[in-house]
XYZ file of C-alpha atoms in Angstrom:
369
model
C 13.893 -6.887 15.616
C 15.330 -9.536 13.381
C 15.325 -12.382 15.931
C 11.828 -13.597 15.338
C 11.262 -15.632 12.219
C 11.598 -19.430 12.469
C 12.241 -20.922 9.093
C 11.011 -24.321 8.027
C 14.178 -26.333 7.663
C 15.554 -25.533 11.104
C 12.214 -26.197 12.744
C 11.911 -29.583 11.072
C 15.464 -30.550 12.023
C 14.782 -29.810 15.669
C 11.466 -31.667 15.615
C 13.130 -34.735 14.133
C 16.014 -34.646 16.581
C 14.181 -34.047 19.829
C 10.545 -34.851 19.215
C 7.483 -32.666 19.321
C 6.930 -32.852 23.092
C 10.396 -31.674 24.011
C 10.230 -29.015 21.334
C 6.947 -27.740 22.759
C 8.753 -27.111 26.059
C 12.172 -25.958 24.939
C 11.859 -25.377 21.199
C 13.248 -21.864 20.890
C 16.311 -22.606 23.039
C 16.911 -25.766 21.043
C 16.668 -23.862 17.802
C 19.234 -21.370 19.003
C 21.639 -24.072 20.161
C 21.231 -26.044 16.964
C 21.184 -23.263 14.418
C 23.218 -20.273 15.639
C 26.786 -20.544 14.308
C 29.427 -21.027 16.989
C 32.165 -19.677 14.748
C 33.264 -16.065 14.639
C 31.881 -13.835 11.937
C 34.261 -13.665 9.001
C 34.335 -10.390 7.146
C 34.213 -10.909 3.419
C 35.248 -8.475 0.698
C 32.673 -6.389 -1.072
C 31.532 -7.573 -4.456
C 33.859 -6.477 -7.245
C 32.680 -3.503 -9.270
C 30.083 -4.573 -11.821
C 29.907 -8.075 -10.295
C 26.188 -8.148 -11.003
C 26.788 -7.413 -14.666
C 27.539 -11.145 -14.811
C 24.314 -13.011 -15.547
C 25.541 -15.879 -13.362
C 24.913 -13.628 -10.342
C 21.166 -13.770 -10.933
C 18.522 -16.435 -10.489
C 16.401 -14.475 -12.942
C 16.845 -11.436 -15.162
C 16.332 -10.474 -18.784
C 18.474 -12.652 -21.003
C 18.125 -15.783 -18.872
C 15.698 -18.504 -19.898
C 13.880 -21.233 -17.960
C 14.304 -19.426 -14.656
C 12.269 -20.216 -11.525
C 10.169 -17.090 -12.004
C 9.086 -18.287 -15.458
C 7.165 -21.148 -13.875
C 3.369 -21.036 -14.014
C 0.859 -23.429 -12.446
C -0.998 -25.716 -14.851
C -3.983 -24.000 -16.426
C -2.614 -20.470 -16.090
C -2.159 -18.893 -19.483
C 1.173 -17.317 -20.284
C 0.541 -13.767 -21.467
C 2.682 -11.005 -22.880
C 4.321 -9.458 -19.817
C 3.628 -5.903 -18.803
C 6.099 -3.038 -18.881
C 7.310 -3.138 -15.284
C 10.826 -3.910 -14.143
C 10.522 -6.083 -11.032
C 13.268 -6.445 -8.410
C 12.596 -9.433 -6.128
C 14.698 -10.393 -3.067
C 14.261 -14.032 -2.045
C 13.939 -15.173 1.604
C 16.414 -17.137 3.696
C 17.383 -20.481 2.215
C 20.713 -20.959 4.020
C 20.636 -22.910 7.306
C 24.335 -23.687 7.748
C 26.125 -23.210 11.071
C 29.733 -23.305 9.904
C 29.584 -19.719 8.667
C 27.312 -16.684 9.034
C 26.707 -16.006 5.357
C 25.928 -18.325 2.486
C 28.459 -19.015 -0.232
C 27.187 -18.053 -3.653
C 28.007 -21.493 -5.044
C 26.176 -23.486 -2.330
C 24.002 -25.746 -4.479
C 21.682 -26.873 -1.664
C 21.007 -23.311 -0.559
C 20.492 -22.180 -4.140
C 18.087 -25.037 -4.735
C 15.918 -23.925 -1.827
C 16.018 -20.342 -3.065
C 14.716 -21.465 -6.446
C 11.813 -23.272 -4.751
C 10.878 -20.008 -3.043
C 11.173 -18.067 -6.285
C 8.834 -20.461 -8.094
C 6.145 -20.034 -5.469
C 6.626 -16.309 -4.860
C 8.344 -14.249 -7.560
C 6.492 -16.075 -10.350
C 3.363 -14.170 -9.301
C 4.940 -10.980 -10.662
C 6.035 -12.296 -14.058
C 2.829 -11.172 -15.779
C 3.589 -7.561 -14.821
C 6.990 -7.414 -16.474
C 10.616 -8.523 -16.340
C 11.699 -10.093 -13.041
C 15.206 -9.612 -11.688
C 16.124 -11.857 -8.721
C 19.743 -11.670 -7.499
C 21.843 -14.251 -5.749
C 23.316 -12.800 -2.573
C 25.373 -13.896 0.399
C 22.342 -14.137 2.624
C 22.619 -14.329 6.400
C 22.076 -17.803 7.803
C 18.842 -18.734 9.542
C 20.599 -18.660 12.930
C 21.284 -14.937 12.573
C 17.592 -14.389 13.300
C 17.788 -16.236 16.626
C 20.517 -14.342 18.459
C 21.479 -10.848 19.526
C 25.156 -11.440 18.873
C 26.961 -8.714 16.965
C 27.866 -11.332 14.361
C 24.207 -11.638 13.387
C 23.932 -7.967 12.449
C 27.278 -8.137 10.670
C 25.947 -11.045 8.610
C 22.788 -9.129 7.715
C 24.838 -6.074 6.782
C 27.016 -8.171 4.472
C 23.932 -9.650 2.823
C 22.426 -6.200 2.356
C 25.576 -4.891 0.684
C 25.182 -7.607 -1.959
C 21.513 -6.751 -2.428
C 22.355 -3.062 -2.737
C 25.030 -3.804 -5.346
C 22.542 -5.924 -7.298
C 19.979 -3.129 -7.094
C 22.481 -0.619 -8.454
C 23.154 -2.911 -11.423
C 19.419 -3.401 -11.886
C 18.945 0.370 -12.114
C 21.880 0.670 -14.517
C 20.510 -1.967 -16.922
C 16.727 -1.755 -16.544
C 14.822 0.417 -18.983
C 14.784 3.898 -17.368
C 11.386 4.614 -18.915
C 9.707 1.637 -17.271
C 8.012 1.639 -13.863
C 9.422 -0.510 -11.055
C 7.862 -3.045 -8.700
C 9.885 -3.934 -5.604
C 9.145 -7.142 -3.718
C 10.658 -9.533 -1.226
C 9.852 -12.009 1.484
C 11.181 -12.464 5.015
C 14.944 -11.712 4.989
C 14.385 -10.358 1.500
C 11.668 -8.042 2.813
C 13.984 -6.861 5.598
C 16.608 -5.905 3.025
C 13.895 -4.241 0.954
C 13.022 -1.890 3.828
C 16.641 -0.760 3.892
C 16.726 -0.317 0.123
C 13.638 1.857 0.357
C 15.194 4.036 3.054
C 18.636 4.375 1.518
C 18.049 4.345 -2.230
C 14.427 5.220 -2.971
C 12.708 7.452 -0.411
C 13.005 11.138 -1.252
C 14.691 10.522 -4.622
C 13.430 10.908 -8.205
C 13.392 7.090 -8.355
C 10.414 7.063 -5.973
C 8.180 8.361 -8.775
C 8.823 5.154 -10.745
C 7.728 2.784 -7.966
C 4.430 1.054 -8.715
C 4.353 -0.707 -5.328
C 6.602 -2.267 -2.709
C 5.615 -5.739 -1.454
C 7.266 -6.020 1.980
C 5.780 -9.434 2.784
C 6.552 -11.587 5.814
C 8.193 -8.754 7.730
C 6.601 -6.302 10.201
C 6.271 -2.650 9.253
C 5.031 -0.235 11.905
C 2.431 2.220 10.681
C 3.507 4.759 13.290
C 7.303 4.581 13.224
C 8.348 3.071 9.871
C 6.183 4.180 6.962
C 7.372 7.778 6.753
C 11.013 6.676 6.498
C 10.120 4.203 3.749
C 8.788 7.070 1.682
C 5.387 5.683 0.758
C 2.004 5.141 2.387
C 0.381 1.775 2.949
C -1.941 0.750 0.127
C -5.436 1.892 1.062
C -7.107 1.130 -2.276
C -6.870 -1.879 -4.555
C -5.904 0.228 -7.569
C -3.526 2.583 -5.750
C 0.029 3.003 -7.019
C 3.113 4.271 -5.223
C 2.251 2.458 -2.002
C 3.441 -0.363 0.253
C 1.884 -3.762 0.992
C 2.758 -6.060 3.890
C 1.211 -9.061 5.623
C 2.168 -11.895 7.985
C -0.047 -14.982 7.870
C -1.299 -16.981 10.871
C -3.989 -19.617 11.252
C -6.237 -19.676 14.317
C -5.548 -20.125 17.142
C -2.569 -17.883 16.468
C 0.325 -17.255 18.812
C 2.505 -14.466 17.416
C 4.428 -14.091 20.687
C 7.791 -14.740 19.040
C 7.275 -11.772 16.755
C 5.672 -9.433 19.272
C 8.358 -10.002 21.908
C 10.983 -8.634 19.540
C 8.811 -6.093 17.761
C 7.650 -4.415 20.982
C 11.191 -3.854 22.263
C 12.513 -2.603 18.928
C 13.043 0.921 17.665
C 11.308 2.200 14.559
C 12.999 3.785 11.597
C 12.132 7.220 12.992
C 13.883 6.494 16.301
C 10.717 6.013 18.349
C 9.814 2.706 20.040
C 7.537 0.348 18.112
C 5.982 -0.925 21.355
C 2.212 -1.297 20.928
C 2.108 0.252 17.469
C -0.021 -1.441 14.787
C 1.673 -3.123 11.853
C 0.766 -2.604 8.235
C -1.677 -5.336 7.225
C -2.667 -5.429 3.590
C -5.301 -8.022 2.845
C -3.902 -9.745 -0.264
C -7.413 -10.793 -1.321
C -8.731 -7.222 -1.465
C -5.556 -5.198 -1.901
C -6.714 -2.884 0.867
C -5.629 -2.147 4.419
C -7.074 -3.822 7.524
C -9.740 -5.647 5.532
C -11.586 -8.945 5.728
C -12.437 -11.278 2.856
C -13.980 -14.757 2.585
C -12.301 -17.684 0.870
C -14.520 -17.113 -2.157
C -12.457 -13.976 -2.866
C -9.297 -16.042 -3.214
C -8.594 -16.506 -6.932
C -6.009 -19.223 -6.428
C -3.791 -20.907 -3.825
C -0.775 -22.963 -4.870
C -0.886 -26.564 -3.661
C 2.691 -27.890 -3.943
C 3.549 -31.414 -4.972
C 5.787 -33.524 -2.736
C 8.887 -32.699 -4.736
C 8.226 -28.943 -4.462
C 9.029 -28.770 -8.165
C 5.498 -27.803 -9.167
C 2.070 -26.988 -7.799
C -1.551 -26.866 -8.806
C -3.727 -23.836 -8.231
C -7.090 -24.041 -6.479
C -9.444 -21.095 -5.886
C -11.632 -20.336 -2.871
C -9.507 -22.196 -0.313
C -8.098 -19.553 2.017
C -9.854 -16.540 3.578
C -7.957 -13.562 4.982
C -8.696 -11.110 7.740
C -6.487 -8.424 9.258
C -6.445 -8.365 13.062
C -6.019 -5.416 15.431
C -2.209 -5.632 15.751
C -1.749 -6.222 12.020
C -1.415 -9.979 11.673
C -3.313 -11.662 8.837
C -5.620 -14.471 9.924
C -6.373 -17.284 7.476
C -9.023 -18.822 9.728
C -9.077 -22.071 11.663
C -9.401 -24.542 8.780
C -6.535 -23.898 6.363
C -5.831 -26.409 3.584
C -3.018 -28.934 3.759
C -0.126 -27.247 1.953
C 2.600 -29.389 3.450
C 4.466 -29.825 6.737
C 6.031 -26.390 6.897
C 3.796 -24.508 9.338
C 5.963 -22.779 11.925
C 5.489 -22.531 15.709
C 2.560 -20.388 16.814
C 0.467 -21.516 13.826
C 2.623 -19.226 11.710
C 2.071 -19.783 7.971
C 5.010 -17.556 7.102
C 6.388 -19.943 4.476
C 3.121 -19.668 2.510
C 2.637 -15.868 2.673
C 2.728 -15.559 -1.115
C 1.631 -18.975 -2.331
C -1.684 -18.937 -0.445
C -2.667 -15.807 -2.384
C -0.660 -16.336 -5.576
C -3.410 -15.501 -8.098
C -4.521 -12.429 -6.147
C -0.950 -11.130 -5.903
C -0.602 -11.597 -9.654
C -3.780 -9.598 -10.275
C -2.801 -6.989 -7.683
C 0.499 -6.207 -9.414
C -1.212 -5.875 -12.796
C -3.905 -3.606 -11.364
C -1.446 -1.257 -9.667
C 0.713 -1.202 -12.796
C -2.306 -0.146 -14.859
C -2.941 2.710 -12.420
C 0.668 3.870 -12.603
C 0.621 3.836 -16.405
C -2.456 6.101 -16.447
C -0.663 8.829 -14.536
């Protein structure tokens, strides 16, 4: 299932090296040849006990200042944060081919991760305290091959995430509700966290919502194992949100080819099953909304260090298989649209203001329980 997401940096490298025409004919094979490590997987030791008690193991957490998640677009007022504890797992930022997992001290990889956190996790900062761990993420190439090394790399990355989550639970205020969120590889790891550490436990009662964004979740074969329903109402708590953004004309073949041959969390095939599609503009399932419902899209500057926020730019409409359409005239957000008209990189930033409001609304519902 994991061999389907094409991340921006690798795509751009291939386009520069071989040109758009050649890529249009052989792009996926070229990506695999260029980006899948040729070295053997190297097993690495588990994190030492209490490794995540060290604040240096986090991009953001209480006690750290001037973190990426503290960023706000110009004109957005900084308010007193809500009472939630937020655990956010960042997407893939490592594209190396000399190893299968990122080193924690890789400055280039960490820099990319912080760009993602500014445009994604910052949307949750109004709801409470954001915790965002560093982890030995699997490289981009792990998503392009069926080699055993790819799954080993993902398992290693998940073990780090799980260790960080355990420390988060040990240090976070036990009386506060929890919001779980991630994107892409981070969302994949979040589905495993939900299955192994949340579903069917007392902890599940503390979950305001789980934002499993940029990763497919089958309504038929996955939701029950994740322990929560999809969000049907905008003010519902204890539910799961997920969306994958495409502009028209969309070609989600790369995702569907892998999704339809994969096995769900309940052991049944996912073939032909609809995916969870939460419309981030309405907060409801399988909905449509015009651009006027969009409270604010982030428009990044060239340095990716900041962005301005503009309302009413991007519509959203859930399609029959569960992909989110943003129409045929999306704004220019930069050069990072992926093959198939896949706006994966912008899943959060296109709907930043609505995600911010969504988290606050669901938190308010949870607190009224």
